[in-house]
């Protein structure tokens, strides 16, 4: 089997007010990022400070041993800035407390843009069931370090944890809504992950949600962004065919988007690579 070079590219971040993301960040070389309860509490305190500064609302979270999950809504669209502070401040604390040096987290965090109406409930359930899937506990209520107990019990959650939207999906009466939420979570044990439906490793949402994001006005000038991620927010190749009756112009415009390789375009239009190249040259791209 032929070996292919590994190209490290920086994932595209789509940021706008009100965007919802599923965020994960893992320990460097799969190492633990929490050694004890003190570490976990410090991370939660740092998360609260980040939420206050950057106007984040957390709908669900779970601390595992070597990674964490967040379902975060960015009211001002500042995901990158907030995540930089969360992981940066916690890394400094962790290394200082444990007399370590170097990276705490494995590269950059991973963020998937989520269609709130279609997937918030499923992802909130998926996140709090992580300890069950990992075999750490048999019931999500046995794990202290997630949003499950804070959402399902009557005790007041921290200001940064937004449980109102989620519970409102189960009813207007608080106690009944929490009971329905508990049943909903338990019914998800053993269910398939909703993340399997992620589009281009970047977007989780309905077809309409994805189409709304496929707008040419989105900023995509960063050369560190992979073509896979660019194609997630540009028009799909059939749309270029429909928009430009002239085949050569359609090929040139698709190539100009910088979302697709010339090879992928040629394959889609059922032409040779040389023919695709001439079309691009014809229209001055």
mmCIF file of C-alpha atoms in Angstrom:
data_model
loop_
_atom_site.group_PDB
_atom_site.id
_atom_site.type_symbol
_atom_site.label_atom_id
_atom_site.label_comp_id
_atom_site.label_asym_id
_atom_site.label_seq_id
_atom_site.Cartn_x
_atom_site.Cartn_y
_atom_site.Cartn_z
ATOM 1 C CA UNK A 1 0.000 0.000 0.000
ATOM 2 C CA UNK A 2 1.343 3.409 -0.966
ATOM 3 C CA UNK A 3 2.344 5.721 1.840
ATOM 4 C CA UNK A 4 0.932 9.227 1.736
ATOM 5 C CA UNK A 5 2.584 12.228 3.368
ATOM 6 C CA UNK A 6 0.806 13.615 6.419
ATOM 7 C CA UNK A 7 0.035 17.303 5.972
ATOM 8 C CA UNK A 8 -0.743 19.214 9.144
ATOM 9 C CA UNK A 9 -3.369 21.865 8.471
ATOM 10 C CA UNK A 10 -5.078 24.235 10.846
ATOM 11 C CA UNK A 11 -8.856 23.635 10.971
ATOM 12 C CA UNK A 12 -11.127 26.420 9.854
ATOM 13 C CA UNK A 13 -13.019 28.127 12.673
ATOM 14 C CA UNK A 14 -16.457 29.503 11.863
ATOM 15 C CA UNK A 15 -17.256 32.131 14.459
ATOM 16 C CA UNK A 16 -20.382 34.252 14.740
ATOM 17 C CA UNK A 17 -22.630 35.454 17.588
ATOM 18 C CA UNK A 18 -24.867 32.682 18.861
ATOM 19 C CA UNK A 19 -22.827 29.853 17.317
ATOM 20 C CA UNK A 20 -22.966 26.519 19.146
ATOM 21 C CA UNK A 21 -19.994 24.145 19.232
ATOM 22 C CA UNK A 22 -19.076 20.725 20.483
ATOM 23 C CA UNK A 23 -15.508 21.199 21.721
ATOM 24 C CA UNK A 24 -13.022 18.566 22.795
ATOM 25 C CA UNK A 25 -9.445 18.950 23.976
ATOM 26 C CA UNK A 26 -7.139 16.060 24.817
ATOM 27 C CA UNK A 27 -4.000 15.636 26.849
ATOM 28 C CA UNK A 28 -0.667 15.646 25.037
ATOM 29 C CA UNK A 29 0.246 12.077 24.055
ATOM 30 C CA UNK A 30 -3.047 10.989 25.661
ATOM 31 C CA UNK A 31 -1.707 11.901 29.105
ATOM 32 C CA UNK A 32 -4.035 12.792 31.972
ATOM 33 C CA UNK A 33 -5.009 16.449 32.268
ATOM 34 C CA UNK A 34 -6.609 15.987 35.703
ATOM 35 C CA UNK A 35 -4.658 14.296 38.486
ATOM 36 C CA UNK A 36 -7.142 14.872 41.288
ATOM 37 C CA UNK A 37 -10.230 16.783 42.418
ATOM 38 C CA UNK A 38 -8.220 19.966 42.927
ATOM 39 C CA UNK A 39 -7.300 19.987 39.247
ATOM 40 C CA UNK A 40 -10.888 19.386 38.224
ATOM 41 C CA UNK A 41 -12.154 22.201 40.420
ATOM 42 C CA UNK A 42 -9.514 24.585 39.095
ATOM 43 C CA UNK A 43 -10.526 23.787 35.519
ATOM 44 C CA UNK A 44 -14.168 24.494 36.381
ATOM 45 C CA UNK A 45 -13.195 27.782 38.016
ATOM 46 C CA UNK A 46 -11.183 28.751 34.925
ATOM 47 C CA UNK A 47 -14.088 27.776 32.679
ATOM 48 C CA UNK A 48 -16.388 30.046 34.692
ATOM 49 C CA UNK A 49 -13.976 32.960 34.319
ATOM 50 C CA UNK A 50 -13.726 32.384 30.564
ATOM 51 C CA UNK A 51 -17.503 32.267 30.235
ATOM 52 C CA UNK A 52 -17.842 35.575 32.081
ATOM 53 C CA UNK A 53 -15.160 37.305 30.029
ATOM 54 C CA UNK A 54 -16.161 36.039 26.583
ATOM 55 C CA UNK A 55 -19.904 35.657 27.132
ATOM 56 C CA UNK A 56 -20.034 31.881 26.737
ATOM 57 C CA UNK A 57 -22.983 29.737 27.790
ATOM 58 C CA UNK A 58 -22.235 26.083 28.518
ATOM 59 C CA UNK A 59 -25.102 23.689 27.789
ATOM 60 C CA UNK A 60 -23.210 20.528 28.799
ATOM 61 C CA UNK A 61 -19.725 19.501 29.884
ATOM 62 C CA UNK A 62 -17.818 16.448 30.996
ATOM 63 C CA UNK A 63 -14.343 16.099 32.436
ATOM 64 C CA UNK A 64 -12.810 12.725 31.649
ATOM 65 C CA UNK A 65 -9.284 11.784 32.699
ATOM 66 C CA UNK A 66 -7.244 12.775 29.648
ATOM 67 C CA UNK A 67 -9.746 15.022 27.858
ATOM 68 C CA UNK A 68 -12.873 17.086 28.253
ATOM 69 C CA UNK A 69 -16.054 17.837 26.314
ATOM 70 C CA UNK A 70 -17.944 21.121 26.104
ATOM 71 C CA UNK A 71 -21.184 22.127 24.412
ATOM 72 C CA UNK A 72 -20.628 25.866 24.275
ATOM 73 C CA UNK A 73 -22.695 28.681 22.801
ATOM 74 C CA UNK A 74 -20.699 31.818 21.993
ATOM 75 C CA UNK A 75 -22.923 34.868 22.387
ATOM 76 C CA UNK A 76 -20.305 37.191 20.872
ATOM 77 C CA UNK A 77 -18.654 34.709 18.513
ATOM 78 C CA UNK A 78 -15.269 34.550 20.259
ATOM 79 C CA UNK A 79 -14.638 30.830 20.498
ATOM 80 C CA UNK A 80 -10.935 30.916 19.611
ATOM 81 C CA UNK A 81 -10.122 33.653 22.112
ATOM 82 C CA UNK A 82 -12.019 31.942 24.903
ATOM 83 C CA UNK A 83 -10.528 28.531 24.233
ATOM 84 C CA UNK A 84 -7.050 30.026 24.103
ATOM 85 C CA UNK A 85 -7.563 31.423 27.589
ATOM 86 C CA UNK A 86 -9.158 28.257 28.979
ATOM 87 C CA UNK A 87 -6.426 25.906 27.827
ATOM 88 C CA UNK A 88 -3.639 28.439 28.341
ATOM 89 C CA UNK A 89 -4.500 29.415 31.915
ATOM 90 C CA UNK A 90 -5.199 25.829 32.930
ATOM 91 C CA UNK A 91 -1.937 24.607 31.367
ATOM 92 C CA UNK A 92 0.051 27.175 33.334
ATOM 93 C CA UNK A 93 -1.679 26.135 36.554
ATOM 94 C CA UNK A 94 -1.242 22.407 35.850
ATOM 95 C CA UNK A 95 2.465 22.626 35.064
ATOM 96 C CA UNK A 96 3.141 24.895 38.020
ATOM 97 C CA UNK A 97 1.263 22.721 40.518
ATOM 98 C CA UNK A 98 2.752 19.443 39.340
ATOM 99 C CA UNK A 99 6.266 20.750 38.598
ATOM 100 C CA UNK A 100 5.985 19.890 34.919
ATOM 101 C CA UNK A 101 6.979 21.609 31.697
ATOM 102 C CA UNK A 102 5.813 21.479 28.118
ATOM 103 C CA UNK A 103 2.441 20.982 26.500
ATOM 104 C CA UNK A 104 -0.520 19.866 28.580
ATOM 105 C CA UNK A 105 -2.920 19.587 25.639
ATOM 106 C CA UNK A 106 -2.412 17.783 22.353
ATOM 107 C CA UNK A 107 -2.323 20.547 19.786
ATOM 108 C CA UNK A 108 -5.380 22.698 19.252
ATOM 109 C CA UNK A 109 -8.827 21.873 20.515
ATOM 110 C CA UNK A 110 -11.337 20.344 18.108
ATOM 111 C CA UNK A 111 -14.564 22.268 17.508
ATOM 112 C CA UNK A 112 -17.618 21.172 15.520
ATOM 113 C CA UNK A 113 -20.198 23.804 14.624
ATOM 114 C CA UNK A 114 -23.624 22.520 15.700
ATOM 115 C CA UNK A 115 -27.183 23.143 14.542
ATOM 116 C CA UNK A 116 -28.774 23.997 17.888
ATOM 117 C CA UNK A 117 -32.325 23.022 16.992
ATOM 118 C CA UNK A 118 -31.355 19.673 15.477
ATOM 119 C CA UNK A 119 -28.531 18.419 17.674
ATOM 120 C CA UNK A 120 -28.212 20.214 21.025
ATOM 121 C CA UNK A 121 -30.276 17.630 22.918
ATOM 122 C CA UNK A 122 -28.491 14.639 21.420
ATOM 123 C CA UNK A 123 -25.041 16.103 22.021
ATOM 124 C CA UNK A 124 -25.872 17.110 25.589
ATOM 125 C CA UNK A 125 -26.819 13.494 26.238
ATOM 126 C CA UNK A 126 -23.787 12.133 24.409
ATOM 127 C CA UNK A 127 -21.450 14.314 26.456
ATOM 128 C CA UNK A 128 -22.713 13.308 29.918
ATOM 129 C CA UNK A 129 -22.741 9.624 28.943
ATOM 130 C CA UNK A 130 -18.996 9.599 28.229
ATOM 131 C CA UNK A 131 -18.075 8.111 31.628
ATOM 132 C CA UNK A 132 -20.633 5.323 31.103
ATOM 133 C CA UNK A 133 -19.286 4.486 27.655
ATOM 134 C CA UNK A 134 -15.743 4.477 29.060
ATOM 135 C CA UNK A 135 -16.754 1.990 31.770
ATOM 136 C CA UNK A 136 -15.903 4.374 34.614
ATOM 137 C CA UNK A 137 -19.441 4.259 36.039
ATOM 138 C CA UNK A 138 -22.673 2.424 35.298
ATOM 139 C CA UNK A 139 -24.947 5.434 35.734
ATOM 140 C CA UNK A 140 -24.196 9.037 34.694
ATOM 141 C CA UNK A 141 -25.338 10.194 38.133
ATOM 142 C CA UNK A 142 -22.332 8.420 39.661
ATOM 143 C CA UNK A 143 -19.922 10.764 37.873
ATOM 144 C CA UNK A 144 -19.438 14.064 39.709
ATOM 145 C CA UNK A 145 -17.538 15.791 36.939
ATOM 146 C CA UNK A 146 -20.171 16.450 34.305
ATOM 147 C CA UNK A 147 -23.227 18.664 33.903
ATOM 148 C CA UNK A 148 -25.615 15.736 34.427
ATOM 149 C CA UNK A 149 -26.217 16.164 38.158
ATOM 150 C CA UNK A 150 -26.294 19.955 37.847
ATOM 151 C CA UNK A 151 -29.013 19.651 35.208
ATOM 152 C CA UNK A 152 -31.062 16.833 36.720
ATOM 153 C CA UNK A 153 -31.168 17.934 40.378
ATOM 154 C CA UNK A 154 -32.819 20.897 42.073
ATOM 155 C CA UNK A 155 -29.542 22.421 43.301
ATOM 156 C CA UNK A 156 -28.704 25.707 41.572
ATOM 157 C CA UNK A 157 -26.109 25.313 38.781
ATOM 158 C CA UNK A 158 -23.287 27.841 38.311
ATOM 159 C CA UNK A 159 -24.180 30.978 36.342
ATOM 160 C CA UNK A 160 -22.255 29.832 33.287
ATOM 161 C CA UNK A 161 -24.205 26.562 32.922
ATOM 162 C CA UNK A 162 -27.292 27.175 30.805
ATOM 163 C CA UNK A 163 -29.791 24.431 31.652
ATOM 164 C CA UNK A 164 -32.944 26.420 30.900
ATOM 165 C CA UNK A 165 -33.016 25.900 27.126
ATOM 166 C CA UNK A 166 -32.382 22.178 27.441
ATOM 167 C CA UNK A 167 -34.937 21.528 30.199
ATOM 168 C CA UNK A 168 -37.566 23.620 28.422
ATOM 169 C CA UNK A 169 -37.579 20.937 25.737
ATOM 170 C CA UNK A 170 -38.939 18.530 28.351
ATOM 171 C CA UNK A 171 -41.662 20.740 29.828
ATOM 172 C CA UNK A 172 -42.347 23.941 31.712
ATOM 173 C CA UNK A 173 -42.591 22.462 35.208
ATOM 174 C CA UNK A 174 -39.058 22.140 36.589
ATOM 175 C CA UNK A 175 -39.366 18.857 38.490
ATOM 176 C CA UNK A 176 -41.178 17.068 35.658
ATOM 177 C CA UNK A 177 -38.726 18.425 33.092
ATOM 178 C CA UNK A 178 -35.746 17.170 35.101
ATOM 179 C CA UNK A 179 -37.325 13.738 35.442
ATOM 180 C CA UNK A 180 -37.925 13.610 31.696
ATOM 181 C CA UNK A 181 -34.342 14.728 31.099
ATOM 182 C CA UNK A 182 -33.024 11.901 33.283
ATOM 183 C CA UNK A 183 -35.114 9.388 31.340
ATOM 184 C CA UNK A 184 -33.890 10.845 28.054
ATOM 185 C CA UNK A 185 -30.245 10.506 29.077
ATOM 186 C CA UNK A 186 -30.612 6.938 30.332
ATOM 187 C CA UNK A 187 -32.397 5.969 27.116
ATOM 188 C CA UNK A 188 -29.257 7.025 25.239
ATOM 189 C CA UNK A 189 -26.988 4.427 26.819
ATOM 190 C CA UNK A 190 -25.762 2.262 23.984
ATOM 191 C CA UNK A 191 -27.076 4.599 21.280
ATOM 192 C CA UNK A 192 -24.918 5.576 18.301
ATOM 193 C CA UNK A 193 -22.986 8.817 18.544
ATOM 194 C CA UNK A 194 -24.612 11.816 16.829
ATOM 195 C CA UNK A 195 -21.118 12.899 15.787
ATOM 196 C CA UNK A 196 -21.212 10.231 13.094
ATOM 197 C CA UNK A 197 -23.344 12.673 11.104
ATOM 198 C CA UNK A 198 -20.703 15.418 11.122
ATOM 199 C CA UNK A 199 -20.223 17.011 7.705
ATOM 200 C CA UNK A 200 -16.628 17.440 6.544
ATOM 201 C CA UNK A 201 -15.378 16.997 10.139
ATOM 202 C CA UNK A 202 -16.649 20.494 10.862
ATOM 203 C CA UNK A 203 -20.431 20.913 10.863
ATOM 204 C CA UNK A 204 -23.212 18.930 12.536
ATOM 205 C CA UNK A 205 -26.610 20.010 11.348
ATOM 206 C CA UNK A 206 -29.505 19.663 8.961
ATOM 207 C CA UNK A 207 -29.091 20.050 5.224
ATOM 208 C CA UNK A 208 -30.671 23.503 5.441
ATOM 209 C CA UNK A 209 -28.269 24.535 8.221
ATOM 210 C CA UNK A 210 -25.271 23.501 6.127
ATOM 211 C CA UNK A 211 -26.594 25.303 3.062
ATOM 212 C CA UNK A 212 -26.935 28.516 5.060
ATOM 213 C CA UNK A 213 -23.239 28.317 5.877
ATOM 214 C CA UNK A 214 -22.182 27.715 2.281
ATOM 215 C CA UNK A 215 -21.864 31.380 1.473
ATOM 216 C CA UNK A 216 -19.051 32.891 -0.627
ATOM 217 C CA UNK A 217 -18.831 35.840 1.784
ATOM 218 C CA UNK A 218 -17.293 33.715 4.541
ATOM 219 C CA UNK A 219 -13.602 34.593 5.127
ATOM 220 C CA UNK A 220 -11.451 31.763 3.829
ATOM 221 C CA UNK A 221 -8.158 33.454 2.994
ATOM 222 C CA UNK A 222 -6.098 31.614 5.606
ATOM 223 C CA UNK A 223 -3.573 29.392 3.815
ATOM 224 C CA UNK A 224 -3.429 27.063 6.818
ATOM 225 C CA UNK A 225 -7.002 25.898 6.263
ATOM 226 C CA UNK A 226 -7.424 22.506 4.618
ATOM 227 C CA UNK A 227 -9.435 22.124 1.419
ATOM 228 C CA UNK A 228 -11.644 19.630 3.250
ATOM 229 C CA UNK A 229 -12.730 22.314 5.688
ATOM 230 C CA UNK A 230 -13.015 24.953 2.980
ATOM 231 C CA UNK A 231 -15.354 22.749 0.975
ATOM 232 C CA UNK A 232 -17.633 22.456 3.992
ATOM 233 C CA UNK A 233 -18.603 26.112 3.741
ATOM 234 C CA UNK A 234 -18.444 26.611 -0.020
ATOM 235 C CA UNK A 235 -20.965 25.596 -2.639
ATOM 236 C CA UNK A 236 -20.874 21.878 -3.475
ATOM 237 C CA UNK A 237 -19.570 21.084 -6.944
ATOM 238 C CA UNK A 238 -23.013 20.299 -8.451
ATOM 239 C CA UNK A 239 -24.078 23.829 -7.512
ATOM 240 C CA UNK A 240 -21.333 25.291 -9.713
ATOM 241 C CA UNK A 241 -22.700 23.246 -12.593
ATOM 242 C CA UNK A 242 -26.191 24.586 -11.995
ATOM 243 C CA UNK A 243 -25.053 28.183 -11.542
ATOM 244 C CA UNK A 244 -22.755 28.362 -14.581
ATOM 245 C CA UNK A 245 -24.109 26.696 -17.768
ATOM 246 C CA UNK A 246 -20.697 27.191 -19.385
ATOM 247 C CA UNK A 247 -18.788 24.108 -18.218
ATOM 248 C CA UNK A 248 -15.377 25.770 -18.389
ATOM 249 C CA UNK A 249 -16.596 28.748 -16.362
ATOM 250 C CA UNK A 250 -18.106 26.411 -13.770
ATOM 251 C CA UNK A 251 -14.772 24.599 -13.472
ATOM 252 C CA UNK A 252 -12.872 27.870 -13.158
ATOM 253 C CA UNK A 253 -15.198 29.257 -10.502
ATOM 254 C CA UNK A 254 -15.043 26.038 -8.484
ATOM 255 C CA UNK A 255 -11.248 26.179 -8.592
ATOM 256 C CA UNK A 256 -11.251 29.872 -7.663
ATOM 257 C CA UNK A 257 -13.104 29.042 -4.447
ATOM 258 C CA UNK A 258 -9.913 27.292 -3.279
ATOM 259 C CA UNK A 259 -12.165 24.670 -1.730
ATOM 260 C CA UNK A 260 -11.431 21.853 -4.176
ATOM 261 C CA UNK A 261 -8.344 20.442 -5.845
ATOM 262 C CA UNK A 262 -8.165 20.514 -9.618
ATOM 263 C CA UNK A 263 -8.182 16.710 -9.545
ATOM 264 C CA UNK A 264 -11.441 16.607 -7.587
ATOM 265 C CA UNK A 265 -13.002 19.142 -9.958
ATOM 266 C CA UNK A 266 -11.900 17.246 -13.065
ATOM 267 C CA UNK A 267 -13.282 14.006 -11.641
ATOM 268 C CA UNK A 268 -16.620 15.618 -10.848
ATOM 269 C CA UNK A 269 -16.985 17.221 -14.302
ATOM 270 C CA UNK A 270 -15.797 13.993 -15.949
ATOM 271 C CA UNK A 271 -12.957 15.676 -17.829
ATOM 272 C CA UNK A 272 -9.217 15.153 -17.897
ATOM 273 C CA UNK A 273 -6.921 17.067 -15.602
ATOM 274 C CA UNK A 274 -5.506 18.871 -18.641
ATOM 275 C CA UNK A 275 -8.970 19.941 -19.782
ATOM 276 C CA UNK A 276 -9.754 21.277 -16.313
ATOM 277 C CA UNK A 277 -6.459 23.148 -16.304
ATOM 278 C CA UNK A 278 -7.224 24.787 -19.644
ATOM 279 C CA UNK A 279 -10.634 25.896 -18.352
ATOM 280 C CA UNK A 280 -9.015 27.553 -15.342
ATOM 281 C CA UNK A 281 -6.447 29.257 -17.571
ATOM 282 C CA UNK A 282 -9.148 30.340 -20.038
ATOM 283 C CA UNK A 283 -10.880 32.415 -17.406
ATOM 284 C CA UNK A 284 -7.719 33.904 -16.030
ATOM 285 C CA UNK A 285 -7.578 32.124 -12.649
#
